[in-house]
Short mmCIF file of C-alpha atoms in Angstrom, two decimals:
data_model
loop_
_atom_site.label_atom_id
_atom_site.label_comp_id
_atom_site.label_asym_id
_atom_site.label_seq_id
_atom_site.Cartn_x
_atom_site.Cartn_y
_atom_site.Cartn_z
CA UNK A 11 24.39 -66.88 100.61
CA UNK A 12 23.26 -68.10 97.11
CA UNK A 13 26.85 -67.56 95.92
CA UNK A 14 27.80 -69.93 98.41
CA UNK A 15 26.21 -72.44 97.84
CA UNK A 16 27.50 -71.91 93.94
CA UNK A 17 30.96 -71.92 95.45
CA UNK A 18 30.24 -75.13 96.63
CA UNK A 19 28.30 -76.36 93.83
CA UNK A 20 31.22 -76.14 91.81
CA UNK A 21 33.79 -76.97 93.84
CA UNK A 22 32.47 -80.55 94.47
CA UNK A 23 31.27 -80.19 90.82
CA UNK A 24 35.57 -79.97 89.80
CA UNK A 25 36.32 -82.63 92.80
CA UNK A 26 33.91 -84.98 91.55
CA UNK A 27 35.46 -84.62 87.53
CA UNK A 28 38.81 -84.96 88.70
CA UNK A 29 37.55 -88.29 90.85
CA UNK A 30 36.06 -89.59 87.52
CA UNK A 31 39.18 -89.00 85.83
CA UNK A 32 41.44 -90.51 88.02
CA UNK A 33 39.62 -93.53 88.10
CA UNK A 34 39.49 -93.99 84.64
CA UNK A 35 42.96 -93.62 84.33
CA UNK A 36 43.63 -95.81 87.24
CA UNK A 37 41.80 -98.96 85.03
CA UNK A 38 43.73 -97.97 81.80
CA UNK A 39 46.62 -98.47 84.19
CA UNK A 40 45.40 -101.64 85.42
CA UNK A 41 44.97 -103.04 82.03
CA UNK A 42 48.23 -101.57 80.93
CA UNK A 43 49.78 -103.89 83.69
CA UNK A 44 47.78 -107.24 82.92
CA UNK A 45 48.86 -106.93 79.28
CA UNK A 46 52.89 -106.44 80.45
CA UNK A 47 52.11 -109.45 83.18
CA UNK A 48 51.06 -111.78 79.95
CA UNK A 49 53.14 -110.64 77.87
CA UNK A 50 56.31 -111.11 80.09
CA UNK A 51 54.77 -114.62 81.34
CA UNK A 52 54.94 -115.82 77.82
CA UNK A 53 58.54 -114.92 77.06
#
């Protein structure tokens, strides 16, 4: 049972990192496409 629940641990552990990740990259993104948005407006 205990490695289980380590199974588990870890599992939600990598989920959770990759959740993180994506995030962050999903607001570099989002920045990314404000600065192309000015920068075309202004051309």
């Amino acid at each position: 049972m205990t490695y289980l629940f380590m199974t588990y641990t870890i599992i939600w552990a990598l989920i959770s990192g990759y959740v993180l990740i994506l995030g962050k990259r999903q607001k570099q993104l989002q920045k990314e496409i404000k600065l192309l948005e000015e920068w075309n407006t202004e051309q």
